[in-house]
Amino acid sequence: MSTVAPARHRGPAPGAADTGRPRRPHRRFSTYLSSLSWSSLLYVAPALAFFGVFVLYPIGVSVWYSFYAYDGLTVGTPVGWDNYTAVFTDSQLRAALLHSLLLLFFYAALPVSVGLLLAGAMSRIRVYGLTLFRAVLFVPQILSSVVVAVAWRNLLAEDGPVNAVLRAVGLGRFATSWLGDFDTALPSIGVVGTWVEYGLCMVLFLSGIVAIDRSTYEAARLDGAGAVREFFSITLPALRPQISIALILTVTFALRNFDLIWNTTRGGPGTSTTVPSLYVYQDAFQNRMLGRASALAIVLTVVILLVVVAVQLLLRERDGTRSGLARRGLARRGLERSGLVRRGLARPAGKKAQS
């Protein structure tokens, strides 16, 4: 009767001292490259080429121009960091950046708040024609910015409908040239931005509310939670991804806003509504200072990226199960209050069935 010898252990014996011999390099990355089908890159090559030609290449050229004094016609002169120094030392540019930060309240905070309010109300109200009402509220988002600017410019004119309504109801002392007054021009543009952006936020939040499990709301009602408690305990935590997307879109729109201001006030009266993108246009196409315009555009891009990253870090899901655990705890309390758990007719939320 033959026996099979046990396999010899080739590794170091347990407890043996380390001989100091170098280990073999990790081959996971090389294995991934060898298994990669390079022919699949042909499918994404057109998109990569389009992105490289129309996005990466213009950015690279702008960075290159930002180190030159260049008017677009003659040979550029290297100036080093002078264009960036001018961006950070110019008081008008700093004021324009402050205007953009102030517009964040009207373009981001207010639309998100109004969108949450409307989405929360629409999720509870069942009214005939509600779909049409939602579509009407979303219309400002799909209109051309030029159309929006011209329409609101006429509405807010000194002899426009807004002042006519104020005079008709006895509030004529508040009638003013909304876009021509130093104190009201920037807030008026901010209100227009709120009117444009809240529809997008509302649609995003409605899509998130639809995905919430209805049984969570039923358990909350069994627990005695009202509409406000349901909104802050269930709806708002569940809408964290949609709120993050809405803030990124609205913040980006606020910081790069140009066409709405250009077609309403063109930065006036004086410099009360100027924004960085307005100076980029003026330096590049009116003052023929392409180097400074490129430097300002690069700085504005970096500011937008930093703000977007900050929003993502603040709203990221630090604990992916936190909101789920909270909702399951609320559901459990509701079931216990109804007596189902105690009678064994329902399984406590968050626990697996035992065989």
XYZ file of C-alpha atoms in Angstrom:
355
model
C 0.000 0.000 0.000
C 1.597 3.191 -1.192
C 1.361 6.427 0.719
C 1.512 9.969 -0.569
C 4.095 12.142 1.040
C 2.750 15.387 2.424
C 3.470 18.522 0.445
C 6.581 20.314 1.547
C 6.018 23.749 3.019
C 8.069 26.134 0.874
C 7.495 29.270 2.909
C 9.319 30.222 6.072
C 8.480 28.151 9.091
C 6.212 29.744 11.659
C 8.249 31.738 14.105
C 11.347 31.675 11.883
C 13.383 34.850 11.707
C 13.074 37.080 8.674
C 16.025 36.501 6.334
C 15.780 39.994 4.889
C 15.346 38.746 1.320
C 13.310 41.155 -0.841
C 9.791 40.052 -1.642
C 8.559 39.747 -5.181
C 6.965 42.932 -6.506
C 3.206 43.228 -6.519
C 1.897 42.217 -9.922
C -1.749 43.239 -9.627
C -1.346 46.342 -11.801
C 0.680 44.514 -14.450
C -1.886 41.723 -14.481
C -4.628 44.297 -14.995
C -2.750 45.842 -17.939
C -2.147 42.457 -19.528
C -5.828 41.520 -19.218
C -7.033 44.854 -20.577
C -8.505 44.756 -24.046
C -6.892 47.702 -25.764
C -9.297 47.371 -28.661
C -12.072 48.555 -26.327
C -10.427 51.973 -26.210
C -11.498 52.463 -29.816
C -15.074 52.908 -28.588
C -14.159 55.835 -26.339
C -11.505 57.297 -28.644
C -13.910 59.761 -30.364
C -15.116 61.088 -26.998
C -11.542 61.346 -25.705
C -10.462 63.153 -28.859
C -13.378 65.583 -28.599
C -12.629 66.219 -24.929
C -8.946 66.740 -25.609
C -9.435 69.128 -28.537
C -12.283 71.226 -27.158
C -11.573 71.117 -23.393
C -8.002 70.186 -22.491
C -6.318 72.041 -25.337
C -8.133 75.380 -24.721
C -7.330 75.130 -21.009
C -3.676 74.546 -21.799
C -3.612 77.499 -24.194
C -5.263 79.724 -21.586
C -2.643 78.749 -19.029
C 0.072 79.535 -21.570
C -1.430 82.927 -22.443
C -1.759 83.839 -18.775
C 2.015 84.248 -18.532
C 2.198 86.679 -21.477
C 1.203 90.222 -22.268
C -0.706 89.412 -25.450
C -3.278 91.351 -27.456
C -4.134 88.624 -29.955
C -2.425 90.400 -32.865
C 1.208 91.084 -32.064
C 3.833 88.796 -30.566
C 3.269 88.194 -26.873
C 5.769 89.302 -24.241
C 6.512 87.014 -21.272
C 5.540 88.709 -18.013
C 5.757 85.813 -15.564
C 3.234 86.034 -12.737
C 2.356 89.696 -13.355
C -1.104 88.882 -14.718
C -1.951 86.821 -11.634
C -0.584 89.553 -9.393
C -2.858 92.056 -11.137
C -5.841 89.771 -10.596
C -5.298 89.596 -6.832
C -4.332 93.252 -6.337
C -7.030 94.912 -8.465
C -9.722 96.264 -6.140
C -12.391 96.084 -8.838
C -11.719 92.395 -9.430
C -11.899 91.708 -5.706
C -15.235 93.552 -5.569
C -16.483 91.493 -8.524
C -15.520 88.274 -6.755
C -17.377 89.484 -3.649
C -20.464 90.108 -5.801
C -20.283 86.507 -7.040
C -20.060 85.221 -3.479
C -23.096 87.310 -2.519
C -25.010 85.893 -5.480
C -24.433 82.403 -4.060
C -27.225 83.129 -1.585
C -29.703 83.920 -4.380
C -28.447 81.373 -6.914
C -27.796 78.425 -4.579
C -29.220 78.765 -1.047
C -32.620 80.191 -1.970
C -33.309 77.853 -4.945
C -32.421 74.803 -2.859
C -34.652 75.981 0.000
C -37.584 76.796 -2.298
C -37.097 73.529 -4.178
C -37.176 71.544 -0.936
C -40.323 73.337 0.192
C -42.138 72.745 -3.096
C -40.990 69.138 -3.405
C -42.052 68.372 0.165
C -45.465 69.933 -0.403
C -46.037 68.225 -3.756
C -45.118 64.827 -2.341
C -48.025 65.083 0.119
C -50.630 66.859 -2.010
C -52.735 64.950 -4.521
C -54.364 67.572 -6.744
C -55.706 67.243 -10.260
C -53.299 68.799 -12.749
C -50.275 68.607 -10.442
C -48.081 67.294 -13.275
C -48.861 70.358 -15.367
C -48.140 72.570 -12.375
C -44.709 70.950 -11.977
C -43.963 71.495 -15.654
C -44.910 75.173 -15.392
C -42.585 75.643 -12.429
C -39.738 74.058 -14.409
C -40.210 76.342 -17.434
C -37.724 79.054 -16.259
C -34.939 76.478 -16.311
C -35.408 75.674 -20.006
C -35.814 79.245 -21.232
C -32.924 81.003 -22.934
C -31.001 83.249 -20.565
C -31.309 86.099 -23.062
C -35.095 85.745 -23.060
C -35.128 85.682 -19.264
C -32.886 88.758 -19.046
C -34.936 90.818 -21.503
C -38.236 89.830 -19.868
C -37.089 90.730 -16.357
C -35.436 93.911 -17.565
C -38.843 95.079 -18.792
C -40.616 93.850 -15.656
C -38.219 95.704 -13.341
C -38.041 98.904 -15.373
C -39.076 102.171 -13.721
C -42.319 102.195 -15.699
C -42.635 98.400 -15.706
C -45.356 96.111 -14.368
C -43.708 95.597 -10.963
C -43.785 99.296 -10.107
C -47.280 99.604 -11.616
C -48.549 96.914 -9.230
C -46.870 98.606 -6.265
C -48.514 101.921 -7.108
C -51.875 100.218 -7.626
C -51.869 98.698 -4.119
C -50.711 101.893 -2.429
C -47.028 100.992 -2.118
C -45.796 103.537 -4.638
C -43.106 104.769 -2.225
C -41.289 101.482 -2.817
C -41.339 101.871 -6.609
C -37.862 102.403 -8.006
C -35.641 101.574 -10.945
C -34.743 98.154 -9.636
C -31.882 97.495 -12.058
C -30.718 101.100 -12.122
C -30.334 101.696 -8.393
C -27.010 100.991 -6.682
C -28.714 99.362 -3.699
C -31.242 97.168 -5.497
C -29.475 96.176 -8.730
C -27.529 93.187 -7.360
C -30.413 91.781 -5.239
C -32.751 92.167 -8.229
C -30.428 90.082 -10.398
C -30.230 87.598 -7.542
C -34.021 87.249 -7.481
C -33.979 86.553 -11.219
C -31.382 83.837 -10.636
C -33.544 82.300 -7.919
C -36.509 82.244 -10.301
C -34.396 80.460 -12.915
C -32.802 77.839 -10.673
C -35.502 76.720 -8.254
C -37.255 74.578 -10.885
C -34.165 72.433 -11.386
C -33.799 71.886 -7.637
C -37.471 70.995 -7.332
C -37.260 68.312 -10.029
C -34.119 66.805 -8.478
C -35.737 66.628 -5.048
C -38.968 65.148 -6.399
C -36.990 62.367 -8.066
C -35.305 61.622 -4.748
C -38.554 61.622 -2.770
C -40.093 59.095 -5.160
C -37.266 56.661 -4.320
C -37.958 56.773 -0.564
C -39.741 53.692 0.787
C -43.360 54.570 1.587
C -43.363 52.194 4.542
C -40.944 54.509 6.306
C -43.515 57.304 6.236
C -46.225 54.919 7.402
C -44.115 53.846 10.365
C -43.436 57.495 11.194
C -47.149 58.275 11.180
C -47.762 55.323 13.490
C -45.168 56.844 15.766
C -47.159 60.067 15.805
C -44.822 62.102 13.577
C -46.380 65.023 11.758
C -45.546 66.469 8.372
C -42.689 68.621 9.678
C -41.158 65.747 11.645
C -41.410 63.455 8.622
C -39.667 66.037 6.446
C -36.707 66.647 8.759
C -36.318 63.050 9.988
C -36.925 61.101 6.783
C -37.126 63.229 3.652
C -34.228 65.613 4.252
C -31.623 62.941 5.215
C -32.647 60.800 2.250
C -32.193 63.725 -0.163
C -28.511 64.242 0.677
C -27.272 63.109 -2.802
C -29.827 65.290 -4.613
C -28.996 68.300 -2.422
C -25.310 67.829 -3.212
C -25.980 67.744 -6.967
C -28.296 70.758 -6.771
C -25.731 72.802 -4.838
C -22.944 71.912 -7.261
C -25.038 72.974 -10.267
C -26.342 76.184 -8.698
C -22.976 77.217 -7.226
C -21.289 76.688 -10.586
C -23.987 78.755 -12.295
C -23.580 81.564 -9.745
C -19.802 81.824 -10.050
C -19.665 81.651 -13.844
C -22.754 83.784 -14.444
C -22.298 86.177 -17.359
C -25.152 86.291 -19.875
C -27.851 87.178 -17.341
C -25.892 90.161 -16.014
C -24.644 91.249 -19.429
C -28.168 91.410 -20.856
C -29.676 93.223 -17.859
C -27.184 95.691 -16.364
C -23.807 95.042 -18.077
C -22.208 95.443 -14.681
C -23.934 98.712 -13.816
C -24.925 100.997 -12.395
C -21.251 101.792 -11.983
C -19.622 98.537 -10.893
C -22.363 97.419 -8.497
C -23.188 94.222 -10.429
C -19.825 93.305 -11.931
C -18.673 89.681 -11.711
C -15.348 88.045 -12.700
C -16.731 86.529 -15.908
C -17.746 90.029 -17.029
C -14.159 91.235 -16.672
C -12.934 88.166 -18.538
C -15.095 89.164 -21.495
C -14.123 92.839 -21.346
C -10.386 92.177 -21.044
C -10.384 89.588 -23.819
C -12.651 91.153 -26.451
C -12.817 94.860 -25.635
C -9.515 95.780 -24.012
C -7.436 93.232 -25.985
C -5.670 92.007 -22.835
C -5.772 88.275 -23.484
C -3.056 87.461 -20.960
C -4.874 89.084 -18.064
C -8.206 87.648 -19.194
C -6.680 84.157 -19.301
C -5.211 84.580 -15.809
C -8.567 85.713 -14.440
C -10.308 82.789 -16.149
C -7.848 80.316 -14.602
C -8.310 81.841 -11.144
C -12.101 81.712 -11.542
C -11.905 78.065 -12.599
C -9.820 77.192 -9.548
C -12.267 79.036 -7.263
C -15.207 77.115 -8.754
C -13.397 73.793 -8.311
C -12.537 74.603 -4.700
C -16.129 75.557 -3.887
C -17.473 72.410 -5.569
C -15.008 70.217 -3.661
C -15.983 71.954 -0.412
C -19.669 71.265 -1.105
C -18.957 67.606 -1.808
C -16.905 67.231 1.373
C -19.579 68.876 3.500
C -22.426 66.787 2.088
C -20.686 63.478 1.567
C -22.136 60.428 3.293
C -19.766 60.098 6.233
C -21.613 57.043 7.459
C -23.542 55.304 4.717
C -25.826 53.559 7.184
C -26.562 56.455 9.515
C -29.735 57.655 7.841
C -30.837 54.078 7.163
C -30.400 53.125 10.803
C -32.321 56.193 11.895
C -35.210 55.369 9.573
C -35.257 51.726 10.718
C -35.281 52.836 14.354
C -38.215 55.151 13.657
C -40.037 52.325 11.869
C -39.394 49.966 14.780
C -40.850 52.416 17.281
C -43.908 52.843 15.085
C -44.460 49.093 14.859
C -43.980 48.670 18.582
C -46.515 51.398 19.287
C -49.022 49.710 17.008
C -48.518 46.456 18.943
C -47.480 44.387 15.938
C -43.996 43.626 17.181
C -45.169 42.595 20.610
C -47.751 40.254 19.133
C -45.131 38.752 16.788
C -47.003 39.806 13.642
C -44.141 41.892 12.268
C -40.371 41.633 12.363
C -38.488 44.570 13.856
C -36.933 46.738 11.141
C -33.254 46.140 10.494
C -33.191 42.550 11.851
C -32.909 39.436 9.754
C -35.449 36.718 9.992
C -34.346 33.830 12.146
C -34.901 30.350 10.919
